[in-house]
Amino acid sequence: MSGTGDDRGHLLTERPNPASETLDQLPTASLVELFCANDLLPQQAVAAAAPALTAAIDAIAARLARGGRLFYLGAGTSGRLGVLDAAECPPTFCSPPELVQGVLAGGAAALLRSSEGLEDLLEAGRDDLIQRGFGPHDALVGIAAGGTTPYVLGGLAHGQAIGALTVAMACVPAQQVPMPCDIDIRLLTGPELLTGSTRLKAGTATKMALNILSTGVMVRLGKVFGNRMVDVAVTNSKLEDRALRILRDLAGVPREQGLGLLEQAGGSVRLALLMAASGLETGAARAALESHGPGLRQCLEALGVSLPPSSPPLR
């Protein structure tokens, strides 16, 4: 290290927390109590960012509805949280893996072994996005707790230059660290109990915000009916059980009959629900979804049927 970098001590995420000045001297019970009290702050920080999160969800969903993709870009903890959220979208929403992608400085190896040195390369974020085919129709969420990560800033600047949607997510005020973006999400969790360790409150707030962001986008894309993940991928016994309960609760389909419907629908809960509500055979139901979907509710309304169905479920 050259030691010539700027002093970052003024950043909100780098300041010492007066509440934990004697952290190493506290009894364990007091240490845990202090953490529990401080960990209420991420929820407040996310709530304060609700307007920016709302704008981001609508803007990202509009891009994805037109064929774009969502990219999370980050280094260290921030990047790992982006990869985690992206990885959870296919099993939860049956989305193709390329629809939501996590791009981490250092690649897959950095998930298990720290590669924080790579975050200092301004051009690396841009290059990683270019390698993934990131384009003007896509959306980018650049995640950097302290807001100064060159890897993320370079990626955001590249996104703006090509006309992509750019969203910044940081845990410092915009006045401290401006970031190039169309939508600015600031999660102000304050100084960490362990000074500078942004895997703590900042990481918690980031995870909460990403949960809201990806779930909200998928809701807008029609992958949810009510509060049920009707596009869940039935890939194991737990998810099969969940799918059967969704069919029972939303369409009144008994469990044994639900197994048959799921088999006919190729494991698609959304398709099975449409078949149960409309009485359509598999091919006709799939064609209806293609014509009136992708959301189940829109398709049901177009066909003039509803859940629960007014007639007995398909046998």
PDB file of C-alpha atoms in Angstrom:
ATOM      1  CA  MET A   1       0.000   0.000   0.000  1.00  0.00           C
ATOM      2  CA  SER A   2       1.257   3.472  -0.858  1.00  0.00           C
ATOM      3  CA  GLY A   3      -0.340   5.218   2.099  1.00  0.00           C
ATOM      4  CA  THR A   4      -1.147   8.254  -0.046  1.00  0.00           C
ATOM      5  CA  GLY A   5      -4.933   7.799  -0.166  1.00  0.00           C
ATOM      6  CA  ASP A   6      -7.327  10.412   1.156  1.00  0.00           C
ATOM      7  CA  ASP A   7      -8.247  10.424   4.856  1.00  0.00           C
ATOM      8  CA  ARG A   8     -11.745   8.886   5.035  1.00  0.00           C
ATOM      9  CA  GLY A   9     -12.226   9.511   8.750  1.00  0.00           C
ATOM     10  CA  HIS A  10     -14.911  12.131   8.119  1.00  0.00           C
ATOM     11  CA  LEU A  11     -17.242   9.626   6.474  1.00  0.00           C
ATOM     12  CA  LEU A  12     -20.274   8.641   8.523  1.00  0.00           C
ATOM     13  CA  THR A  13     -19.413   4.952   8.198  1.00  0.00           C
ATOM     14  CA  GLU A  14     -15.819   5.510   9.400  1.00  0.00           C
ATOM     15  CA  ARG A  15     -16.465   7.631  12.477  1.00  0.00           C
ATOM     16  CA  PRO A  16     -16.002   6.076  15.918  1.00  0.00           C
ATOM     17  CA  ASN A  17     -19.227   5.368  17.780  1.00  0.00           C
ATOM     18  CA  PRO A  18     -19.261   6.983  21.259  1.00  0.00           C
ATOM     19  CA  ALA A  19     -21.613   4.273  22.517  1.00  0.00           C
ATOM     20  CA  SER A  20     -18.968   1.567  22.039  1.00  0.00           C
ATOM     21  CA  GLU A  21     -15.808   3.287  23.284  1.00  0.00           C
ATOM     22  CA  THR A  22     -15.394   0.568  25.957  1.00  0.00           C
ATOM     23  CA  LEU A  23     -16.520  -2.316  23.727  1.00  0.00           C
ATOM     24  CA  ASP A  24     -13.572  -4.524  24.670  1.00  0.00           C
ATOM     25  CA  GLN A  25     -14.296  -4.057  28.383  1.00  0.00           C
ATOM     26  CA  LEU A  26     -18.018  -4.771  28.361  1.00  0.00           C
ATOM     27  CA  PRO A  27     -19.451  -7.943  29.887  1.00  0.00           C
ATOM     28  CA  THR A  28     -20.784 -10.177  27.130  1.00  0.00           C
ATOM     29  CA  ALA A  29     -24.405  -9.564  28.095  1.00  0.00           C
ATOM     30  CA  SER A  30     -23.877  -5.792  27.858  1.00  0.00           C
ATOM     31  CA  LEU A  31     -22.087  -6.167  24.514  1.00  0.00           C
ATOM     32  CA  VAL A  32     -25.022  -8.124  23.080  1.00  0.00           C
ATOM     33  CA  GLU A  33     -27.502  -5.610  24.504  1.00  0.00           C
ATOM     34  CA  LEU A  34     -25.592  -2.756  22.867  1.00  0.00           C
ATOM     35  CA  PHE A  35     -25.617  -4.506  19.502  1.00  0.00           C
ATOM     36  CA  CYS A  36     -29.329  -5.234  19.770  1.00  0.00           C
ATOM     37  CA  ALA A  37     -30.080  -1.573  20.502  1.00  0.00           C
ATOM     38  CA  ASN A  38     -27.895  -0.365  17.619  1.00  0.00           C
ATOM     39  CA  ASP A  39     -29.382  -2.844  15.184  1.00  0.00           C
ATOM     40  CA  LEU A  40     -32.710  -1.026  15.339  1.00  0.00           C
ATOM     41  CA  LEU A  41     -31.112   1.773  13.313  1.00  0.00           C
ATOM     42  CA  PRO A  42     -30.902  -0.030   9.923  1.00  0.00           C
ATOM     43  CA  GLN A  43     -34.687  -0.354   9.807  1.00  0.00           C
ATOM     44  CA  GLN A  44     -35.049   3.374  10.411  1.00  0.00           C
ATOM     45  CA  ALA A  45     -32.441   4.113   7.747  1.00  0.00           C
ATOM     46  CA  VAL A  46     -34.263   1.996   5.163  1.00  0.00           C
ATOM     47  CA  ALA A  47     -37.599   3.611   6.038  1.00  0.00           C
ATOM     48  CA  ALA A  48     -36.069   7.059   5.501  1.00  0.00           C
ATOM     49  CA  ALA A  49     -34.935   5.945   2.028  1.00  0.00           C
ATOM     50  CA  ALA A  50     -38.439   4.807   1.007  1.00  0.00           C
ATOM     51  CA  PRO A  51     -38.957   7.495  -1.688  1.00  0.00           C
ATOM     52  CA  ALA A  52     -35.694   6.590  -3.437  1.00  0.00           C
ATOM     53  CA  LEU A  53     -36.450   2.866  -3.166  1.00  0.00           C
ATOM     54  CA  THR A  54     -39.895   3.477  -4.666  1.00  0.00           C
ATOM     55  CA  ALA A  55     -38.418   5.349  -7.617  1.00  0.00           C
ATOM     56  CA  ALA A  56     -35.785   2.650  -8.143  1.00  0.00           C
ATOM     57  CA  ILE A  57     -38.311  -0.200  -8.133  1.00  0.00           C
ATOM     58  CA  ASP A  58     -40.531   1.442 -10.731  1.00  0.00           C
ATOM     59  CA  ALA A  59     -37.622   2.481 -12.955  1.00  0.00           C
ATOM     60  CA  ILE A  60     -35.914  -0.928 -12.812  1.00  0.00           C
ATOM     61  CA  ALA A  61     -39.166  -2.811 -13.416  1.00  0.00           C
ATOM     62  CA  ALA A  62     -39.826  -0.653 -16.487  1.00  0.00           C
ATOM     63  CA  ARG A  63     -36.384  -1.552 -17.878  1.00  0.00           C
ATOM     64  CA  LEU A  64     -36.848  -5.261 -17.214  1.00  0.00           C
ATOM     65  CA  ALA A  65     -40.341  -5.257 -18.730  1.00  0.00           C
ATOM     66  CA  ARG A  66     -38.767  -3.992 -21.968  1.00  0.00           C
ATOM     67  CA  GLY A  67     -36.188  -6.780 -22.043  1.00  0.00           C
ATOM     68  CA  GLY A  68     -33.442  -5.219 -19.920  1.00  0.00           C
ATOM     69  CA  ARG A  69     -31.559  -6.801 -17.037  1.00  0.00           C
ATOM     70  CA  LEU A  70     -30.599  -5.772 -13.518  1.00  0.00           C
ATOM     71  CA  PHE A  71     -26.965  -5.745 -12.411  1.00  0.00           C
ATOM     72  CA  TYR A  72     -25.684  -5.306  -8.860  1.00  0.00           C
ATOM     73  CA  LEU A  73     -22.092  -4.066  -8.699  1.00  0.00           C
ATOM     74  CA  GLY A  74     -19.943  -3.943  -5.583  1.00  0.00           C
ATOM     75  CA  ALA A  75     -16.802  -4.970  -3.724  1.00  0.00           C
ATOM     76  CA  GLY A  76     -16.344  -6.672  -0.374  1.00  0.00           C
ATOM     77  CA  THR A  77     -19.449  -7.012   1.784  1.00  0.00           C
ATOM     78  CA  SER A  78     -21.483  -4.735  -0.494  1.00  0.00           C
ATOM     79  CA  GLY A  79     -20.686  -6.842  -3.541  1.00  0.00           C
ATOM     80  CA  ARG A  80     -21.355 -10.115  -1.734  1.00  0.00           C
ATOM     81  CA  LEU A  81     -24.788  -8.869  -0.670  1.00  0.00           C
ATOM     82  CA  GLY A  82     -25.561  -8.017  -4.291  1.00  0.00           C
ATOM     83  CA  VAL A  83     -24.504 -11.488  -5.431  1.00  0.00           C
ATOM     84  CA  LEU A  84     -26.646 -13.040  -2.689  1.00  0.00           C
ATOM     85  CA  ASP A  85     -29.752 -11.112  -3.713  1.00  0.00           C
ATOM     86  CA  ALA A  86     -29.231 -11.932  -7.374  1.00  0.00           C
ATOM     87  CA  ALA A  87     -28.718 -15.622  -6.610  1.00  0.00           C
ATOM     88  CA  GLU A  88     -31.992 -15.799  -4.689  1.00  0.00           C
ATOM     89  CA  CYS A  89     -34.145 -14.446  -7.525  1.00  0.00           C
ATOM     90  CA  PRO A  90     -34.301 -17.588  -9.731  1.00  0.00           C
ATOM     91  CA  PRO A  91     -35.510 -19.976  -6.996  1.00  0.00           C
ATOM     92  CA  THR A  92     -37.928 -17.419  -5.553  1.00  0.00           C
ATOM     93  CA  PHE A  93     -39.378 -15.977  -8.756  1.00  0.00           C
ATOM     94  CA  CYS A  94     -38.395 -18.530 -11.416  1.00  0.00           C
ATOM     95  CA  SER A  95     -36.520 -15.748 -13.193  1.00  0.00           C
ATOM     96  CA  PRO A  96     -33.756 -16.667 -15.647  1.00  0.00           C
ATOM     97  CA  PRO A  97     -30.304 -16.389 -14.014  1.00  0.00           C
ATOM     98  CA  GLU A  98     -29.244 -13.690 -16.454  1.00  0.00           C
ATOM     99  CA  LEU A  99     -32.151 -11.373 -15.500  1.00  0.00           C
ATOM    100  CA  VAL A 100     -30.613 -10.295 -12.178  1.00  0.00           C
ATOM    101  CA  GLN A 101     -26.813 -10.547 -11.943  1.00  0.00           C
ATOM    102  CA  GLY A 102     -24.410  -9.845  -9.117  1.00  0.00           C
ATOM    103  CA  VAL A 103     -21.008  -8.532 -10.196  1.00  0.00           C
ATOM    104  CA  LEU A 104     -18.362  -8.702  -7.468  1.00  0.00           C
ATOM    105  CA  ALA A 105     -14.839  -7.271  -7.587  1.00  0.00           C
ATOM    106  CA  GLY A 106     -12.568 -10.300  -7.804  1.00  0.00           C
ATOM    107  CA  GLY A 107     -15.253 -12.595  -9.182  1.00  0.00           C
ATOM    108  CA  ALA A 108     -16.488 -15.818  -7.603  1.00  0.00           C
ATOM    109  CA  ALA A 109     -13.279 -16.338  -5.628  1.00  0.00           C
ATOM    110  CA  ALA A 110     -13.970 -13.135  -3.681  1.00  0.00           C
ATOM    111  CA  LEU A 111     -17.135 -14.665  -2.232  1.00  0.00           C
ATOM    112  CA  LEU A 112     -15.021 -16.870   0.013  1.00  0.00           C
ATOM    113  CA  ARG A 113     -11.729 -15.015   0.245  1.00  0.00           C
ATOM    114  CA  SER A 114     -11.381 -11.252   0.599  1.00  0.00           C
ATOM    115  CA  SER A 115     -10.218  -9.427  -2.524  1.00  0.00           C
ATOM    116  CA  GLU A 116     -10.771  -5.889  -1.286  1.00  0.00           C
ATOM    117  CA  GLY A 117      -7.644  -4.588  -3.046  1.00  0.00           C
ATOM    118  CA  LEU A 118      -9.437  -4.912  -6.379  1.00  0.00           C
ATOM    119  CA  GLU A 119     -12.001  -2.304  -5.375  1.00  0.00           C
ATOM    120  CA  ASP A 120      -9.417   0.471  -5.902  1.00  0.00           C
ATOM    121  CA  LEU A 121      -9.366  -0.063  -9.684  1.00  0.00           C
ATOM    122  CA  LEU A 122     -11.669   2.525 -11.270  1.00  0.00           C
ATOM    123  CA  GLU A 123     -11.686   0.812 -14.659  1.00  0.00           C
ATOM    124  CA  ALA A 124     -12.316  -2.683 -13.265  1.00  0.00           C
ATOM    125  CA  GLY A 125     -16.012  -2.107 -12.590  1.00  0.00           C
ATOM    126  CA  ARG A 126     -16.541  -0.825 -16.107  1.00  0.00           C
ATOM    127  CA  ASP A 127     -14.592  -3.726 -17.592  1.00  0.00           C
ATOM    128  CA  ASP A 128     -16.530  -6.337 -15.609  1.00  0.00           C
ATOM    129  CA  LEU A 129     -19.825  -4.858 -16.809  1.00  0.00           C
ATOM    130  CA  ILE A 130     -18.655  -4.776 -20.418  1.00  0.00           C
ATOM    131  CA  GLN A 131     -17.612  -8.421 -20.132  1.00  0.00           C
ATOM    132  CA  ARG A 132     -21.169  -9.279 -19.036  1.00  0.00           C
ATOM    133  CA  GLY A 133     -22.652  -7.464 -22.030  1.00  0.00           C
ATOM    134  CA  PHE A 134     -24.137  -4.668 -19.911  1.00  0.00           C
ATOM    135  CA  GLY A 135     -25.899  -2.226 -22.219  1.00  0.00           C
ATOM    136  CA  PRO A 136     -28.058   0.897 -22.429  1.00  0.00           C
ATOM    137  CA  HIS A 137     -31.315  -1.032 -21.895  1.00  0.00           C
ATOM    138  CA  ASP A 138     -30.129  -2.470 -18.575  1.00  0.00           C
ATOM    139  CA  ALA A 139     -30.252  -1.204 -14.989  1.00  0.00           C
ATOM    140  CA  LEU A 140     -27.299  -0.966 -12.608  1.00  0.00           C
ATOM    141  CA  VAL A 141     -27.300  -0.741  -8.806  1.00  0.00           C
ATOM    142  CA  GLY A 142     -23.857   0.278  -7.582  1.00  0.00           C
ATOM    143  CA  ILE A 143     -23.460  -0.659  -3.906  1.00  0.00           C
ATOM    144  CA  ALA A 144     -20.749   0.956  -1.769  1.00  0.00           C
ATOM    145  CA  ALA A 145     -21.291   1.461   1.958  1.00  0.00           C
ATOM    146  CA  GLY A 146     -18.831   4.349   2.177  1.00  0.00           C
ATOM    147  CA  GLY A 147     -19.666   5.660  -1.295  1.00  0.00           C
ATOM    148  CA  THR A 148     -16.026   6.014  -2.365  1.00  0.00           C
ATOM    149  CA  THR A 149     -15.266   2.610  -3.907  1.00  0.00           C
ATOM    150  CA  PRO A 150     -13.559   3.296  -7.289  1.00  0.00           C
ATOM    151  CA  TYR A 151     -14.749  -0.081  -8.665  1.00  0.00           C
ATOM    152  CA  VAL A 152     -18.372   0.980  -8.126  1.00  0.00           C
ATOM    153  CA  LEU A 153     -17.925   4.607  -9.137  1.00  0.00           C
ATOM    154  CA  GLY A 154     -16.296   3.549 -12.410  1.00  0.00           C
ATOM    155  CA  GLY A 155     -19.175   1.191 -13.145  1.00  0.00           C
ATOM    156  CA  LEU A 156     -21.801   3.841 -12.404  1.00  0.00           C
ATOM    157  CA  ALA A 157     -20.003   6.393 -14.566  1.00  0.00           C
ATOM    158  CA  HIS A 158     -19.890   3.865 -17.416  1.00  0.00           C
ATOM    159  CA  GLY A 159     -23.602   3.143 -16.988  1.00  0.00           C
ATOM    160  CA  GLN A 160     -24.433   6.823 -17.217  1.00  0.00           C
ATOM    161  CA  ALA A 161     -22.204   7.263 -20.258  1.00  0.00           C
ATOM    162  CA  ILE A 162     -24.047   4.576 -22.251  1.00  0.00           C
ATOM    163  CA  GLY A 163     -27.558   5.584 -21.145  1.00  0.00           C
ATOM    164  CA  ALA A 164     -28.316   2.706 -18.772  1.00  0.00           C
ATOM    165  CA  LEU A 165     -30.387   3.296 -15.629  1.00  0.00           C
ATOM    166  CA  THR A 166     -27.990   3.894 -12.736  1.00  0.00           C
ATOM    167  CA  VAL A 167     -28.862   3.561  -9.057  1.00  0.00           C
ATOM    168  CA  ALA A 168     -26.405   4.252  -6.244  1.00  0.00           C
ATOM    169  CA  MET A 169     -26.737   2.674  -2.793  1.00  0.00           C
ATOM    170  CA  ALA A 170     -24.530   3.942   0.025  1.00  0.00           C
ATOM    171  CA  CYS A 171     -24.589   4.531   3.779  1.00  0.00           C
ATOM    172  CA  VAL A 172     -23.120   8.038   3.807  1.00  0.00           C
ATOM    173  CA  PRO A 173     -24.908  11.317   3.006  1.00  0.00           C
ATOM    174  CA  ALA A 174     -24.809  12.466  -0.607  1.00  0.00           C
ATOM    175  CA  GLN A 175     -23.283  15.734   0.612  1.00  0.00           C
ATOM    176  CA  GLN A 176     -20.262  13.807   1.893  1.00  0.00           C
ATOM    177  CA  VAL A 177     -19.800  11.639  -1.179  1.00  0.00           C
ATOM    178  CA  PRO A 178     -21.683  12.396  -4.420  1.00  0.00           C
ATOM    179  CA  MET A 179     -22.053   9.373  -6.718  1.00  0.00           C
ATOM    180  CA  PRO A 180     -22.851   9.384 -10.454  1.00  0.00           C
ATOM    181  CA  CYS A 181     -26.407   8.052 -10.707  1.00  0.00           C
ATOM    182  CA  ASP A 182     -29.995   8.633 -11.779  1.00  0.00           C
ATOM    183  CA  ILE A 183     -31.459   7.500  -8.443  1.00  0.00           C
ATOM    184  CA  ASP A 184     -29.597   7.922  -5.146  1.00  0.00           C
ATOM    185  CA  ILE A 185     -30.420   5.576  -2.236  1.00  0.00           C
ATOM    186  CA  ARG A 186     -28.777   6.601   1.042  1.00  0.00           C
ATOM    187  CA  LEU A 187     -29.094   4.322   4.078  1.00  0.00           C
ATOM    188  CA  LEU A 188     -27.796   6.435   6.957  1.00  0.00           C
ATOM    189  CA  THR A 189     -27.099   3.926   9.716  1.00  0.00           C
ATOM    190  CA  GLY A 190     -24.449   5.998  11.492  1.00  0.00           C
ATOM    191  CA  PRO A 191     -21.063   4.944  12.911  1.00  0.00           C
ATOM    192  CA  GLU A 192     -20.523   1.237  13.486  1.00  0.00           C
ATOM    193  CA  LEU A 193     -20.010  -0.206  16.973  1.00  0.00           C
ATOM    194  CA  LEU A 194     -16.795  -1.701  15.618  1.00  0.00           C
ATOM    195  CA  THR A 195     -15.381   1.384  13.923  1.00  0.00           C
ATOM    196  CA  GLY A 196     -15.448   1.137  10.134  1.00  0.00           C
ATOM    197  CA  SER A 197     -16.837  -2.421  10.032  1.00  0.00           C
ATOM    198  CA  THR A 198     -19.593  -1.830   7.510  1.00  0.00           C
ATOM    199  CA  ARG A 199     -20.555  -5.512   7.461  1.00  0.00           C
ATOM    200  CA  LEU A 200     -22.559  -4.584  10.594  1.00  0.00           C
ATOM    201  CA  LYS A 201     -25.318  -1.933  10.470  1.00  0.00           C
ATOM    202  CA  ALA A 202     -24.492  -0.778   6.959  1.00  0.00           C
ATOM    203  CA  GLY A 203     -24.554  -4.368   5.717  1.00  0.00           C
ATOM    204  CA  THR A 204     -27.839  -5.070   7.482  1.00  0.00           C
ATOM    205  CA  ALA A 205     -29.487  -1.989   5.979  1.00  0.00           C
ATOM    206  CA  THR A 206     -28.132  -2.857   2.532  1.00  0.00           C
ATOM    207  CA  LYS A 207     -29.554  -6.387   2.738  1.00  0.00           C
ATOM    208  CA  MET A 208     -32.933  -4.997   3.824  1.00  0.00           C
ATOM    209  CA  ALA A 209     -32.955  -2.478   0.980  1.00  0.00           C
ATOM    210  CA  LEU A 210     -32.013  -5.117  -1.597  1.00  0.00           C
ATOM    211  CA  ASN A 211     -34.792  -7.385  -0.291  1.00  0.00           C
ATOM    212  CA  ILE A 212     -37.299  -4.588  -0.888  1.00  0.00           C
ATOM    213  CA  LEU A 213     -35.811  -3.662  -4.252  1.00  0.00           C
ATOM    214  CA  SER A 214     -35.766  -7.106  -5.862  1.00  0.00           C
ATOM    215  CA  THR A 215     -39.099  -8.200  -4.375  1.00  0.00           C
ATOM    216  CA  GLY A 216     -40.762  -4.955  -5.413  1.00  0.00           C
ATOM    217  CA  VAL A 217     -39.427  -5.286  -8.954  1.00  0.00           C
ATOM    218  CA  MET A 218     -40.692  -8.865  -9.228  1.00  0.00           C
ATOM    219  CA  VAL A 219     -44.108  -7.835  -7.882  1.00  0.00           C
ATOM    220  CA  ARG A 220     -44.304  -5.140 -10.558  1.00  0.00           C
ATOM    221  CA  LEU A 221     -43.344  -7.757 -13.172  1.00  0.00           C
ATOM    222  CA  GLY A 222     -46.341  -9.897 -12.197  1.00  0.00           C
ATOM    223  CA  LYS A 223     -44.447 -12.693 -10.480  1.00  0.00           C
ATOM    224  CA  VAL A 224     -46.536 -12.439  -7.294  1.00  0.00           C
ATOM    225  CA  PHE A 225     -50.253 -12.973  -6.705  1.00  0.00           C
ATOM    226  CA  GLY A 226     -51.451 -11.453  -3.453  1.00  0.00           C
ATOM    227  CA  ASN A 227     -48.522 -12.258  -1.211  1.00  0.00           C
ATOM    228  CA  ARG A 228     -47.736 -15.626  -2.815  1.00  0.00           C
ATOM    229  CA  MET A 229     -44.665 -16.382  -4.944  1.00  0.00           C
ATOM    230  CA  VAL A 230     -46.677 -17.971  -7.732  1.00  0.00           C
ATOM    231  CA  ASP A 231     -43.618 -18.190  -9.974  1.00  0.00           C
ATOM    232  CA  VAL A 232     -41.644 -20.211  -7.436  1.00  0.00           C
ATOM    233  CA  ALA A 233     -39.537 -22.931  -9.049  1.00  0.00           C
ATOM    234  CA  VAL A 234     -40.557 -26.371  -7.726  1.00  0.00           C
ATOM    235  CA  THR A 235     -37.089 -27.903  -7.423  1.00  0.00           C
ATOM    236  CA  ASN A 236     -37.209 -29.725  -4.072  1.00  0.00           C
ATOM    237  CA  SER A 237     -39.661 -31.188  -1.555  1.00  0.00           C
ATOM    238  CA  LYS A 238     -39.936 -27.963   0.463  1.00  0.00           C
ATOM    239  CA  LEU A 239     -40.847 -25.934  -2.594  1.00  0.00           C
ATOM    240  CA  GLU A 240     -43.232 -28.629  -3.814  1.00  0.00           C
ATOM    241  CA  ASP A 241     -45.013 -28.433  -0.475  1.00  0.00           C
ATOM    242  CA  ARG A 242     -45.189 -24.643  -0.768  1.00  0.00           C
ATOM    243  CA  ALA A 243     -46.583 -24.923  -4.301  1.00  0.00           C
ATOM    244  CA  LEU A 244     -49.254 -27.394  -3.191  1.00  0.00           C
ATOM    245  CA  ARG A 245     -50.287 -25.103  -0.342  1.00  0.00           C
ATOM    246  CA  ILE A 246     -50.523 -22.167  -2.758  1.00  0.00           C
ATOM    247  CA  LEU A 247     -52.791 -24.228  -5.018  1.00  0.00           C
ATOM    248  CA  ARG A 248     -54.899 -25.239  -2.015  1.00  0.00           C
ATOM    249  CA  ASP A 249     -55.160 -21.759  -0.512  1.00  0.00           C
ATOM    250  CA  LEU A 250     -55.709 -19.782  -3.732  1.00  0.00           C
ATOM    251  CA  ALA A 251     -57.626 -22.249  -5.902  1.00  0.00           C
ATOM    252  CA  GLY A 252     -59.125 -24.748  -3.461  1.00  0.00           C
ATOM    253  CA  VAL A 253     -57.182 -27.613  -5.035  1.00  0.00           C
ATOM    254  CA  PRO A 254     -56.711 -30.649  -2.741  1.00  0.00           C
ATOM    255  CA  ARG A 255     -53.136 -31.796  -2.301  1.00  0.00           C
ATOM    256  CA  GLU A 256     -53.362 -34.989  -4.372  1.00  0.00           C
ATOM    257  CA  GLN A 257     -55.083 -33.155  -7.219  1.00  0.00           C
ATOM    258  CA  GLY A 258     -52.502 -30.399  -6.931  1.00  0.00           C
ATOM    259  CA  LEU A 259     -49.713 -32.882  -7.629  1.00  0.00           C
ATOM    260  CA  GLY A 260     -51.405 -33.831 -10.880  1.00  0.00           C
ATOM    261  CA  LEU A 261     -51.938 -30.224 -11.862  1.00  0.00           C
ATOM    262  CA  LEU A 262     -48.298 -29.364 -11.157  1.00  0.00           C
ATOM    263  CA  GLU A 263     -47.172 -32.309 -13.257  1.00  0.00           C
ATOM    264  CA  GLN A 264     -49.386 -31.195 -16.162  1.00  0.00           C
ATOM    265  CA  ALA A 265     -48.058 -27.646 -15.771  1.00  0.00           C
ATOM    266  CA  GLY A 266     -44.437 -28.762 -15.815  1.00  0.00           C
ATOM    267  CA  GLY A 267     -43.922 -27.526 -12.255  1.00  0.00           C
ATOM    268  CA  SER A 268     -45.244 -24.019 -12.987  1.00  0.00           C
ATOM    269  CA  VAL A 269     -47.420 -22.889 -10.090  1.00  0.00           C
ATOM    270  CA  ARG A 270     -48.694 -19.897 -12.075  1.00  0.00           C
ATOM    271  CA  LEU A 271     -49.784 -22.123 -14.960  1.00  0.00           C
ATOM    272  CA  ALA A 272     -51.383 -24.646 -12.582  1.00  0.00           C
ATOM    273  CA  LEU A 273     -53.342 -21.866 -10.880  1.00  0.00           C
ATOM    274  CA  LEU A 274     -54.595 -20.587 -14.234  1.00  0.00           C
ATOM    275  CA  MET A 275     -55.649 -24.092 -15.235  1.00  0.00           C
ATOM    276  CA  ALA A 276     -57.483 -24.539 -11.933  1.00  0.00           C
ATOM    277  CA  ALA A 277     -59.287 -21.197 -12.208  1.00  0.00           C
ATOM    278  CA  SER A 278     -60.191 -21.389 -15.891  1.00  0.00           C
ATOM    279  CA  GLY A 279     -60.571 -25.097 -16.625  1.00  0.00           C
ATOM    280  CA  LEU A 280     -58.216 -24.700 -19.587  1.00  0.00           C
ATOM    281  CA  GLU A 281     -55.932 -27.537 -20.632  1.00  0.00           C
ATOM    282  CA  THR A 282     -52.182 -27.015 -20.386  1.00  0.00           C
ATOM    283  CA  GLY A 283     -51.538 -25.780 -23.910  1.00  0.00           C
ATOM    284  CA  ALA A 284     -54.447 -23.337 -23.923  1.00  0.00           C
ATOM    285  CA  ALA A 285     -53.518 -22.008 -20.483  1.00  0.00           C
ATOM    286  CA  ARG A 286     -49.907 -21.493 -21.553  1.00  0.00           C
ATOM    287  CA  ALA A 287     -51.052 -19.647 -24.664  1.00  0.00           C
ATOM    288  CA  ALA A 288     -53.313 -17.449 -22.534  1.00  0.00           C
ATOM    289  CA  LEU A 289     -50.388 -16.508 -20.299  1.00  0.00           C
ATOM    290  CA  GLU A 290     -48.301 -15.652 -23.324  1.00  0.00           C
ATOM    291  CA  SER A 291     -51.095 -13.486 -24.718  1.00  0.00           C
ATOM    292  CA  HIS A 292     -52.326 -11.784 -21.546  1.00  0.00           C
ATOM    293  CA  GLY A 293     -49.505 -12.222 -19.018  1.00  0.00           C
ATOM    294  CA  PRO A 294     -46.943 -12.479 -17.782  1.00  0.00           C
ATOM    295  CA  GLY A 295     -48.781 -11.622 -14.561  1.00  0.00           C
ATOM    296  CA  LEU A 296     -51.380 -14.143 -13.394  1.00  0.00           C
ATOM    297  CA  ARG A 297     -53.815 -11.450 -12.227  1.00  0.00           C
ATOM    298  CA  GLN A 298     -53.825  -9.692 -15.613  1.00  0.00           C
ATOM    299  CA  CYS A 299     -54.388 -12.996 -17.376  1.00  0.00           C
ATOM    300  CA  LEU A 300     -57.268 -13.984 -15.089  1.00  0.00           C
ATOM    301  CA  GLU A 301     -58.926 -10.608 -15.625  1.00  0.00           C
ATOM    302  CA  ALA A 302     -58.530 -10.893 -19.408  1.00  0.00           C
ATOM    303  CA  LEU A 303     -60.209 -14.330 -19.351  1.00  0.00           C
ATOM    304  CA  GLY A 304     -62.968 -13.158 -17.006  1.00  0.00           C
ATOM    305  CA  VAL A 305     -62.161 -15.724 -14.310  1.00  0.00           C
ATOM    306  CA  SER A 306     -60.943 -15.373 -10.757  1.00  0.00           C
ATOM    307  CA  LEU A 307     -59.310 -17.075  -7.813  1.00  0.00           C
ATOM    308  CA  PRO A 308     -60.797 -18.855  -6.020  1.00  0.00           C
ATOM    309  CA  PRO A 309     -62.576 -20.262  -9.095  1.00  0.00           C
ATOM    310  CA  SER A 310     -66.358 -20.074  -9.214  1.00  0.00           C
ATOM    311  CA  SER A 311     -66.509 -23.619 -10.634  1.00  0.00           C
ATOM    312  CA  PRO A 312     -64.818 -26.816  -9.335  1.00  0.00           C
ATOM    313  CA  PRO A 313     -61.079 -27.064 -10.093  1.00  0.00           C
ATOM    314  CA  LEU A 314     -59.897 -28.967 -13.177  1.00  0.00           C
ATOM    315  CA  ARG A 315     -59.795 -32.731 -12.604  1.00  0.00           C
TER     316      ARG A 315
END
